[in-house]
Coordinates of C-alpha atoms in Angstrom, one line a residue:
M14 CA -62.0 -12.7 25.3
L15 CA -60.7 -10.9 22.2
T16 CA -58.3 -8.9 24.3
Q17 CA -57.0 -12.1 26.0
G18 CA -56.6 -13.8 22.6
I19 CA -54.6 -10.8 21.3
L20 CA -52.3 -10.8 24.4
F21 CA -51.8 -14.6 24.2
G22 CA -50.8 -14.2 20.5
V23 CA -48.4 -11.4 21.2
R24 CA -46.8 -13.3 24.1
N25 CA -46.4 -16.4 21.8
Y26 CA -44.9 -14.3 19.1
L27 CA -42.4 -12.7 21.5
E28 CA -41.4 -16.0 23.0
T29 CA -41.0 -17.5 19.5
R30 CA -38.7 -14.6 18.5
R31 CA -36.7 -14.9 21.8
T32 CA -36.3 -18.7 21.1
L33 CA -35.2 -18.1 17.5
K34 CA -32.9 -15.4 18.6
L35 CA -31.3 -17.6 21.3
G36 CA -31.1 -20.5 18.8
G37 CA -29.5 -18.2 16.2
K38 CA -26.9 -17.2 18.8
R39 CA -26.2 -20.8 19.6
V40 CA -25.8 -21.6 15.9
E41 CA -23.5 -18.5 15.5
V42 CA -21.4 -19.6 18.4
R43 CA -21.1 -23.1 17.1
I44 CA -20.0 -21.8 13.7
K45 CA -17.4 -19.6 15.2
E46 CA -16.1 -22.5 17.3
F47 CA -16.0 -24.7 14.2
I48 CA -14.1 -22.0 12.3
S49 CA -11.7 -21.4 15.1
K50 CA -11.0 -25.2 15.6
Y51 CA -10.5 -26.0 11.9
A52 CA -9.3 -22.6 10.6
T53 CA -6.0 -24.1 9.3
I54 CA -7.8 -26.9 7.4
I55 CA -10.4 -24.4 6.0
L56 CA -7.6 -22.1 4.6
L57 CA -5.8 -25.1 3.1
M58 CA -8.9 -26.4 1.4
I59 CA -10.0 -22.9 0.1
F60 CA -6.5 -22.3 -1.4
Y61 CA -6.4 -25.6 -3.3
M62 CA -10.1 -25.7 -4.1
A63 CA -9.8 -22.4 -6.0
F64 CA -7.2 -23.9 -8.3
H65 CA -8.9 -27.3 -8.6
I66 CA -12.0 -25.6 -10.0
A67 CA -9.9 -24.1 -12.8
L68 CA -7.4 -26.9 -13.7
S69 CA -8.1 -29.6 -16.3
P70 CA -6.9 -33.2 -16.2
S71 CA -7.2 -33.5 -20.0
Y72 CA -3.7 -33.4 -21.6
W73 CA -0.5 -35.4 -21.8
D74 CA -0.8 -38.8 -19.9
D75 CA -4.3 -37.9 -18.8
A76 CA -5.4 -37.7 -22.4
N77 CA -3.5 -40.9 -23.3
Y78 CA -5.3 -42.9 -20.5
R79 CA -8.7 -41.6 -21.6
R80 CA -7.9 -42.5 -25.2
D81 CA -6.7 -46.0 -24.4
L82 CA -9.8 -46.8 -22.4
G83 CA -12.0 -45.5 -25.2
G84 CA -14.7 -44.3 -22.8
S85 CA -15.8 -47.8 -21.9
I86 CA -15.4 -49.9 -18.7
S87 CA -15.2 -53.0 -20.8
N88 CA -11.7 -51.9 -21.9
L89 CA -10.4 -51.7 -18.3
L90 CA -9.0 -55.2 -18.0
P91 CA -7.2 -55.1 -21.4
F92 CA -5.9 -51.7 -20.4
L93 CA -4.4 -53.1 -17.1
Y94 CA -3.0 -56.2 -18.9
T95 CA -1.3 -54.1 -21.6
G96 CA 0.1 -51.7 -19.0
Y97 CA 1.5 -54.6 -16.9
R98 CA 3.1 -56.3 -20.0
L99 CA 4.5 -53.1 -21.6
Q100 CA 4.8 -50.3 -19.0
T101 CA 4.4 -50.8 -15.3
S102 CA 3.8 -53.0 -12.2
R103 CA 1.7 -50.2 -10.6
T104 CA -1.4 -52.2 -11.2
T105 CA -3.4 -50.9 -8.3
I106 CA -2.7 -47.3 -9.2
E107 CA -3.4 -48.0 -12.9
L108 CA -6.8 -49.5 -11.8
V109 CA -7.7 -46.3 -10.0
I110 CA -6.5 -44.1 -12.9
G111 CA -8.5 -46.2 -15.3
I112 CA -11.7 -45.8 -13.4
L113 CA -11.2 -42.1 -12.8
S114 CA -10.5 -41.6 -16.5
L115 CA -14.0 -42.8 -17.2
L116 CA -15.6 -40.5 -14.7
P117 CA -16.3 -36.7 -14.8
Y118 CA -13.3 -34.6 -13.9
A119 CA -15.1 -33.4 -10.8
V120 CA -14.8 -36.8 -9.2
W121 CA -11.0 -36.7 -9.3
K122 CA -10.9 -33.1 -8.2
I123 CA -13.0 -33.9 -5.0
L124 CA -10.8 -36.9 -4.2
D125 CA -7.6 -35.0 -4.8
L126 CA -8.7 -32.3 -2.3
L127 CA -9.5 -35.0 0.2
I128 CA -6.0 -36.5 -0.4
I129 CA -4.5 -33.1 0.3
L130 CA -6.5 -32.9 3.5
L131 CA -5.3 -36.5 4.4
L132 CA -1.7 -35.4 3.8
Y133 CA -2.2 -32.5 6.2
K134 CA -3.7 -34.8 8.9
D135 CA -0.9 -37.3 8.3
M136 CA 1.8 -34.7 8.9
E137 CA -0.1 -33.1 11.8
W138 CA -0.3 -36.4 13.6
F139 CA 3.3 -37.3 12.8
L140 CA 4.6 -34.0 14.1
E141 CA 2.5 -34.1 17.2
Y142 CA 3.2 -37.7 18.3
I143 CA 6.7 -38.2 17.0
F144 CA 8.3 -34.7 17.3
D145 CA 6.0 -33.3 20.0
V146 CA 5.1 -30.3 17.8
N147 CA 1.5 -29.6 18.5
D148 CA 1.0 -25.9 19.2
S149 CA -1.4 -23.7 17.1
K150 CA 1.4 -21.7 15.5
S151 CA 3.0 -24.9 14.2
K152 CA -0.3 -26.0 12.6
W153 CA -0.6 -22.6 10.9
G154 CA 3.0 -23.1 9.8
L155 CA 2.1 -26.5 8.4
T156 CA -0.8 -25.1 6.4
F157 CA 1.2 -22.3 4.9
L158 CA 4.1 -24.6 4.1
L159 CA 1.8 -27.0 2.2
C160 CA 0.4 -23.9 0.4
S161 CA 4.0 -23.0 -0.5
L162 CA 4.7 -26.5 -2.0
P163 CA 5.2 -26.0 -5.7
F164 CA 2.0 -27.9 -6.6
S165 CA 2.4 -27.4 -10.3
I166 CA 5.0 -30.3 -10.3
M167 CA 1.9 -32.5 -9.7
A168 CA 1.0 -31.7 -13.3
C169 CA 4.2 -32.5 -15.1
A170 CA 2.7 -35.7 -16.6
G171 CA -0.9 -34.5 -16.4
W172 CA -2.8 -33.6 -13.2
L173 CA -4.6 -36.9 -12.7
A174 CA -1.7 -39.2 -13.7
T175 CA 0.9 -37.3 -11.5
T176 CA -1.2 -36.8 -8.4
T177 CA -2.4 -40.5 -8.3
N178 CA 1.2 -41.7 -8.7
Y179 CA 2.9 -39.4 -6.3
L180 CA 0.6 -37.3 -4.1
W181 CA -1.9 -40.1 -3.4
V182 CA 0.9 -42.6 -2.9
I183 CA 2.6 -40.4 -0.3
S184 CA -0.6 -39.5 1.5
L185 CA -1.9 -43.0 1.8
G186 CA 1.5 -44.5 2.5
W187 CA 2.0 -41.9 5.3
Y188 CA -1.4 -42.8 6.7
A189 CA -0.3 -46.5 6.9
L190 CA 3.0 -45.4 8.5
N191 CA 1.2 -43.4 11.2
K192 CA -1.1 -46.3 12.1
V193 CA 1.9 -48.7 12.4
L194 CA 3.7 -46.2 14.6
K195 CA 0.5 -45.6 16.7
N196 CA 0.3 -49.4 17.3
I197 CA 4.0 -50.1 17.8
I198 CA 5.6 -47.0 19.3
L199 CA 2.6 -45.5 21.1
E200 CA 1.3 -49.0 22.0
E201 CA -2.3 -48.1 21.1
K202 CA -4.5 -50.8 19.7
L203 CA -5.9 -50.1 16.2
S204 CA -9.6 -50.6 15.6
V205 CA -10.8 -53.0 12.9
T206 CA -11.6 -50.1 10.6
E207 CA -8.1 -48.7 11.1
Q208 CA -6.5 -52.1 10.3
I209 CA -8.6 -52.5 7.1
L210 CA -7.8 -48.9 6.0
T211 CA -4.1 -49.5 6.7
I212 CA -4.1 -52.7 4.5
L213 CA -5.9 -50.9 1.7
A214 CA -3.5 -47.9 1.9
V215 CA -0.5 -50.3 1.6
L216 CA -2.2 -52.1 -1.3
Y217 CA -2.3 -48.8 -3.2
S218 CA 1.0 -47.2 -2.1
G219 CA 3.1 -50.4 -2.0
C220 CA 2.9 -51.0 -5.8
F221 CA 5.0 -47.9 -6.3
E222 CA 8.7 -49.0 -6.6
S223 CA 10.6 -46.7 -4.3
V224 CA 7.8 -46.7 -1.7
A225 CA 7.7 -50.6 -1.8
A226 CA 11.4 -50.6 -0.9
L227 CA 10.9 -48.2 2.0
M228 CA 7.9 -50.1 3.2
L229 CA 9.7 -53.4 3.1
V230 CA 12.6 -52.0 5.2
G231 CA 10.2 -50.4 7.6
M232 CA 8.1 -53.5 8.1
V233 CA 11.1 -55.7 8.7
S234 CA 12.3 -53.2 11.3
A235 CA 8.8 -53.0 12.9
I236 CA 8.5 -56.8 13.2
I237 CA 12.1 -57.1 14.7
Y238 CA 11.3 -54.3 17.1
M239 CA 8.1 -55.9 18.2
R240 CA 9.6 -59.4 18.6
Y241 CA 13.0 -58.7 20.1
A242 CA 12.8 -55.2 21.7
K243 CA 9.2 -55.2 23.0
H244 CA 9.0 -59.0 23.3
K245 CA 5.4 -58.9 22.1
K246 CA 3.4 -60.9 19.6
V247 CA 3.2 -59.3 16.2
P248 CA -0.4 -58.3 15.3
V249 CA -2.1 -60.3 12.5
Y250 CA -2.7 -57.2 10.4
L251 CA 1.1 -56.4 10.5
W252 CA 1.9 -59.9 9.1
I253 CA -0.8 -59.3 6.4
V254 CA 0.8 -56.0 5.5
F255 CA 4.3 -57.5 5.5
F256 CA 3.4 -60.4 3.2
M257 CA 1.5 -58.0 1.0
I258 CA 4.5 -55.8 0.6
V259 CA 6.7 -58.8 -0.1
L260 CA 4.3 -59.9 -2.9
L261 CA 4.2 -56.4 -4.3
F262 CA 8.0 -56.1 -4.3
I263 CA 8.3 -59.5 -6.1
E264 CA 5.7 -58.2 -8.6
I265 CA 7.9 -55.2 -9.2
L266 CA 11.0 -57.3 -9.8
V267 CA 9.4 -59.8 -12.2
C268 CA 7.0 -57.4 -14.1
P269 CA 7.9 -57.4 -17.8
G270 CA 6.5 -53.9 -18.2
N271 CA 9.2 -52.5 -15.9
K272 CA 12.0 -54.0 -17.9
N273 CA 10.4 -52.9 -21.2
R274 CA 9.9 -49.3 -19.9
M275 CA 13.5 -49.1 -18.7
E276 CA 14.7 -50.0 -22.2
S277 CA 12.2 -47.8 -24.1
D278 CA 12.9 -44.8 -21.7
A279 CA 16.6 -45.2 -22.2
G280 CA 16.2 -44.9 -25.9
Y281 CA 13.8 -41.9 -25.6
W282 CA 15.0 -39.9 -22.6
M283 CA 18.7 -40.8 -22.2
T284 CA 20.5 -42.3 -25.1
D285 CA 23.8 -42.3 -23.1
Y286 CA 22.3 -44.5 -20.4
A287 CA 24.2 -47.6 -21.4
Q288 CA 27.5 -45.7 -21.2
M289 CA 26.9 -44.5 -17.7
N290 CA 28.5 -46.2 -14.7
L291 CA 27.1 -46.2 -11.1
L292 CA 28.7 -43.0 -10.2
D293 CA 27.4 -41.2 -13.3
K294 CA 23.8 -42.3 -12.4
L295 CA 24.3 -41.2 -8.8
R296 CA 25.6 -37.9 -9.9
M297 CA 22.7 -37.4 -12.3
G298 CA 20.2 -38.0 -9.5
I299 CA 21.9 -35.6 -7.0
V300 CA 22.6 -32.8 -9.5
T301 CA 19.1 -33.0 -11.2
A302 CA 17.3 -32.9 -7.8
F303 CA 19.4 -30.0 -6.4
M304 CA 19.1 -28.0 -9.6
H305 CA 15.4 -28.1 -9.2
F306 CA 15.6 -26.4 -5.8
V307 CA 17.9 -23.6 -6.9
S308 CA 17.1 -23.0 -10.6
I309 CA 13.7 -21.7 -9.7
P310 CA 13.2 -19.8 -6.4
S311 CA 12.0 -22.5 -4.0
P312 CA 10.3 -21.1 -0.8
V313 CA 10.5 -24.4 1.1
F314 CA 14.2 -24.9 0.3
F315 CA 14.9 -21.3 1.2
M316 CA 13.0 -21.6 4.5
I317 CA 14.8 -24.7 5.7
S318 CA 18.2 -23.0 4.8
S319 CA 17.3 -19.7 6.5
F320 CA 15.5 -21.1 9.6
G321 CA 18.6 -22.9 10.7
A322 CA 20.7 -19.8 10.2
V323 CA 18.4 -17.5 12.1
I324 CA 18.0 -19.8 15.1
A325 CA 21.7 -20.5 15.1
F326 CA 22.4 -16.8 15.4
L327 CA 19.9 -16.4 18.2
K328 CA 21.0 -19.5 20.1
K329 CA 24.2 -19.5 22.3
G330 CA 27.1 -21.0 20.3
T331 CA 30.5 -20.3 18.8
W332 CA 30.9 -18.2 15.8
I333 CA 32.1 -21.2 13.8
Q334 CA 28.8 -22.9 14.6
K335 CA 26.9 -19.8 13.5
E336 CA 28.9 -19.5 10.3
V337 CA 28.4 -23.2 9.4
A338 CA 24.6 -22.7 9.9
L339 CA 24.7 -19.8 7.5
L340 CA 26.3 -21.8 4.7
P341 CA 23.1 -23.4 3.3
L342 CA 21.4 -20.1 3.0
V343 CA 24.4 -18.5 1.3
M344 CA 24.7 -21.3 -1.2
D345 CA 21.0 -21.2 -2.0
I346 CA 21.1 -17.5 -2.7
L347 CA 24.3 -17.8 -4.8
W348 CA 23.0 -20.6 -7.0
T349 CA 19.6 -19.0 -7.5
C350 CA 21.3 -15.7 -8.5
Y351 CA 23.6 -17.7 -10.8
F352 CA 20.7 -19.3 -12.7
M353 CA 18.8 -16.0 -12.7
I354 CA 21.8 -14.1 -14.3
N355 CA 22.2 -16.9 -16.9
Y356 CA 18.5 -16.7 -17.6
L357 CA 18.7 -12.9 -18.2
M358 CA 21.7 -13.5 -20.4
G359 CA 19.8 -16.0 -22.5
N360 CA 22.0 -19.0 -21.5
K361 CA 19.4 -20.9 -19.5
V362 CA 15.7 -21.0 -18.9
M363 CA 14.3 -20.2 -15.5
T364 CA 12.4 -23.5 -15.3
Y365 CA 13.5 -27.1 -15.0
Q366 CA 17.2 -27.5 -15.5
V367 CA 18.7 -30.8 -16.9
P368 CA 22.4 -31.5 -16.7
N369 CA 24.4 -33.5 -19.3
S370 CA 24.3 -37.2 -18.6
L371 CA 28.0 -37.6 -19.3
L372 CA 30.8 -35.3 -18.2
T373 CA 32.5 -34.2 -21.4
G374 CA 34.3 -31.1 -20.1
G375 CA 33.4 -27.4 -20.5
T376 CA 31.1 -25.2 -18.5
D377 CA 28.5 -28.0 -17.7
T378 CA 31.1 -30.3 -16.2
I379 CA 32.5 -27.5 -13.9
E380 CA 28.9 -26.6 -13.0
Q381 CA 28.0 -30.2 -12.1
I382 CA 31.2 -30.6 -10.0
L383 CA 30.5 -27.4 -8.1
L384 CA 26.9 -28.5 -7.6
L385 CA 28.0 -31.8 -6.1
L386 CA 30.4 -30.0 -3.7
T387 CA 27.5 -27.7 -2.8
V388 CA 25.2 -30.6 -2.0
A389 CA 27.9 -32.2 0.2
I390 CA 28.4 -28.9 2.1
W391 CA 24.7 -28.3 2.3
F392 CA 24.0 -31.7 3.9
A393 CA 27.0 -31.5 6.2
S394 CA 26.0 -27.9 7.4
I395 CA 22.4 -28.7 7.9
L396 CA 23.1 -31.9 9.9
Y397 CA 25.8 -30.2 12.0
S398 CA 23.5 -27.3 12.7
F399 CA 20.6 -29.5 13.6
Y400 CA 22.8 -31.5 15.9
W401 CA 23.7 -28.5 18.1
I402 CA 20.5 -26.5 17.7
L403 CA 18.2 -29.3 18.8
D404 CA 18.6 -30.0 22.5
D405 CA 16.9 -33.3 22.3
R406 CA 19.2 -35.9 20.5
K407 CA 16.1 -38.0 19.7
D408 CA 14.8 -35.1 17.6
F409 CA 18.1 -34.9 15.7
F410 CA 18.2 -38.6 14.8
L411 CA 14.5 -38.4 13.8
C412 CA 15.2 -35.4 11.6
L413 CA 18.2 -37.3 10.1
T414 CA 16.0 -40.3 9.4
V415 CA 13.2 -38.2 7.8
L416 CA 15.8 -36.4 5.6
L417 CA 17.4 -39.7 4.5
V418 CA 14.0 -41.3 3.7
G419 CA 13.1 -38.2 1.7
C420 CA 16.3 -38.7 -0.4
V421 CA 15.8 -42.4 -1.2
P422 CA 13.2 -41.9 -4.0
E423 CA 15.5 -39.3 -5.7
I424 CA 18.4 -41.6 -5.6
I425 CA 16.4 -44.5 -7.0
V426 CA 15.1 -42.3 -9.8
G427 CA 18.6 -41.0 -10.4
M428 CA 19.7 -44.6 -11.1
S429 CA 17.1 -45.0 -13.8
S430 CA 16.9 -43.7 -17.4
T431 CA 13.8 -41.6 -16.5
V432 CA 15.7 -39.2 -14.2
V433 CA 15.3 -36.4 -16.7
N434 CA 11.5 -36.9 -16.9
S435 CA 10.7 -38.2 -13.4
M436 CA 12.8 -36.1 -11.0
L437 CA 10.6 -33.0 -11.3
R438 CA 7.8 -34.8 -9.5
T439 CA 9.9 -37.1 -7.3
V440 CA 11.3 -34.1 -5.4
I441 CA 7.9 -34.0 -3.5
Y442 CA 9.3 -36.6 -1.2
L443 CA 12.2 -34.3 -0.3
Y444 CA 10.0 -31.3 -0.1
L445 CA 7.8 -33.0 2.5
S446 CA 10.8 -34.1 4.5
M447 CA 12.0 -30.5 4.5
I448 CA 8.6 -29.3 5.8
V449 CA 8.9 -31.7 8.7
L450 CA 12.4 -30.4 9.5
I451 CA 11.3 -26.8 9.2
L452 CA 8.6 -27.4 11.8
C453 CA 11.0 -29.2 14.0
L454 CA 13.2 -26.0 13.9
W455 CA 10.0 -24.1 14.6
K456 CA 9.7 -25.9 17.9
A457 CA 13.3 -24.9 18.7
A458 CA 12.4 -21.3 18.0
R459 CA 9.7 -21.2 20.7
E460 CA 12.2 -19.8 23.3
F461 CA 12.9 -16.8 20.9
W462 CA 9.3 -16.3 19.6
K463 CA 8.1 -13.8 22.2
G464 CA 11.3 -11.9 22.6
Y465 CA 11.9 -11.1 18.9
K466 CA 9.0 -9.4 17.1
W467 CA 11.1 -9.2 13.9
L468 CA 11.5 -13.0 13.9
R469 CA 7.7 -13.5 13.9
I470 CA 7.2 -10.9 11.2
T471 CA 10.0 -12.4 9.1
I472 CA 8.6 -16.0 9.4
Y473 CA 5.1 -14.9 8.5
A474 CA 6.4 -12.9 5.6
M475 CA 8.3 -15.9 4.2
L476 CA 5.2 -18.1 4.6
I477 CA 2.9 -15.6 2.8
F478 CA 5.5 -15.1 0.0
G479 CA 5.8 -18.8 -0.5
T480 CA 2.1 -19.2 -0.8
L481 CA 1.9 -16.3 -3.3
L482 CA 4.7 -17.7 -5.4
N483 CA 3.0 -21.1 -5.5
A484 CA -0.2 -19.4 -6.5
I485 CA 1.6 -17.6 -9.3
Q486 CA 3.3 -20.8 -10.6
M487 CA 0.0 -22.7 -10.5
T488 CA -1.9 -19.9 -12.3
R489 CA 0.8 -19.8 -15.0
H490 CA 0.6 -23.6 -15.5
I491 CA -3.2 -23.6 -15.7
L492 CA -3.2 -20.6 -18.2
I493 CA -0.6 -22.3 -20.4
Y494 CA -1.6 -26.0 -20.2
G495 CA -4.9 -26.3 -18.4

């Protein structure tokens, strides 16, 4: 009996170990499958999580918000009313900022990481279903391009204030756009949850001035398309979104805070604003935005300029076409070298460059005229190159639309007296447009991918360099400001 008991115990022990071993292998396999499936997202989150742990939303506008609220929720309504009367119509955004200002920093940091994840998923969906870019290499490209985005521009007014006004607005607005496209273009019915989330996303993003203008044009186009092209009934949630955007747009127009801010900003940021005509304002918007891309080495701007040139030289075409495709890259390098030389000579700083608001002659006037010519040539070259590189004309017109939409916020800000202060963070719209265009070119490079090892190495090297440069810039900002 004792022997049988011992044998029974040993057998149970061995079976238990075998079961645990098999279970452990299954868990290990599932973990490997999870990592393989979500590797791009994991890398993106690890990269930005490392910096979010270190950064501090406690200075500039962030500190002002916290001070105005006095640490009490009872001050929230007076805070919103004062903001609406004196500063801004972005009431929904201000409400979120007010609540976050009363909470520990960790709450904003977690939400900001989730918004970055949402932006990735927004762009992934948009590229897959609108541009048919859905291979694994493109997803890795999207991850590295987002890691190359100069994220320190999201701290130019304070981390919390800038991200909630720009990054969150774009991510949530793009989510709403994707759901509308899913319903109208792909003809897929949205669930009740998706409809509610779309309405909430519009409520948040639609109170931002330039986004409200884009949304209004987009919704009018969507309703006309549904009624007269598809000959279908417009869904109720789309009407709700449309009227919500109309109300938000009216609020922007009548808000006393917007008028007051324009007058106060003109006196503080640009004293020559009253003397500027429409062309002066347009010039300031264009030159200020372009100087941002070339006064500091910009990996994303460099990549869109270089990708077109590389693919053009690999693709069958005339030498004139190839030389035109090379122009954006040449101009990027020349202007960056120009600012670098001026920096070494002590004439300029290698940071954010601000042109003179009025042309008064001298070096600055010549510089601005040359920059305007450069911008015109850059756009003409890029569009011409895309036109003959992309075999599908639909892709070309989609790229054209994305690029123009990315330029609208810069033009709107350029018309305002806050161009000097606001352009630094507004360029995120154009950056994201460029990333979409780069990945569209990535699709065009598929036919050359396997045949040219140097092309793969070069692309990977640029993506890694862009990520490292962004990491250096963010580290510098955190060490200096927090």
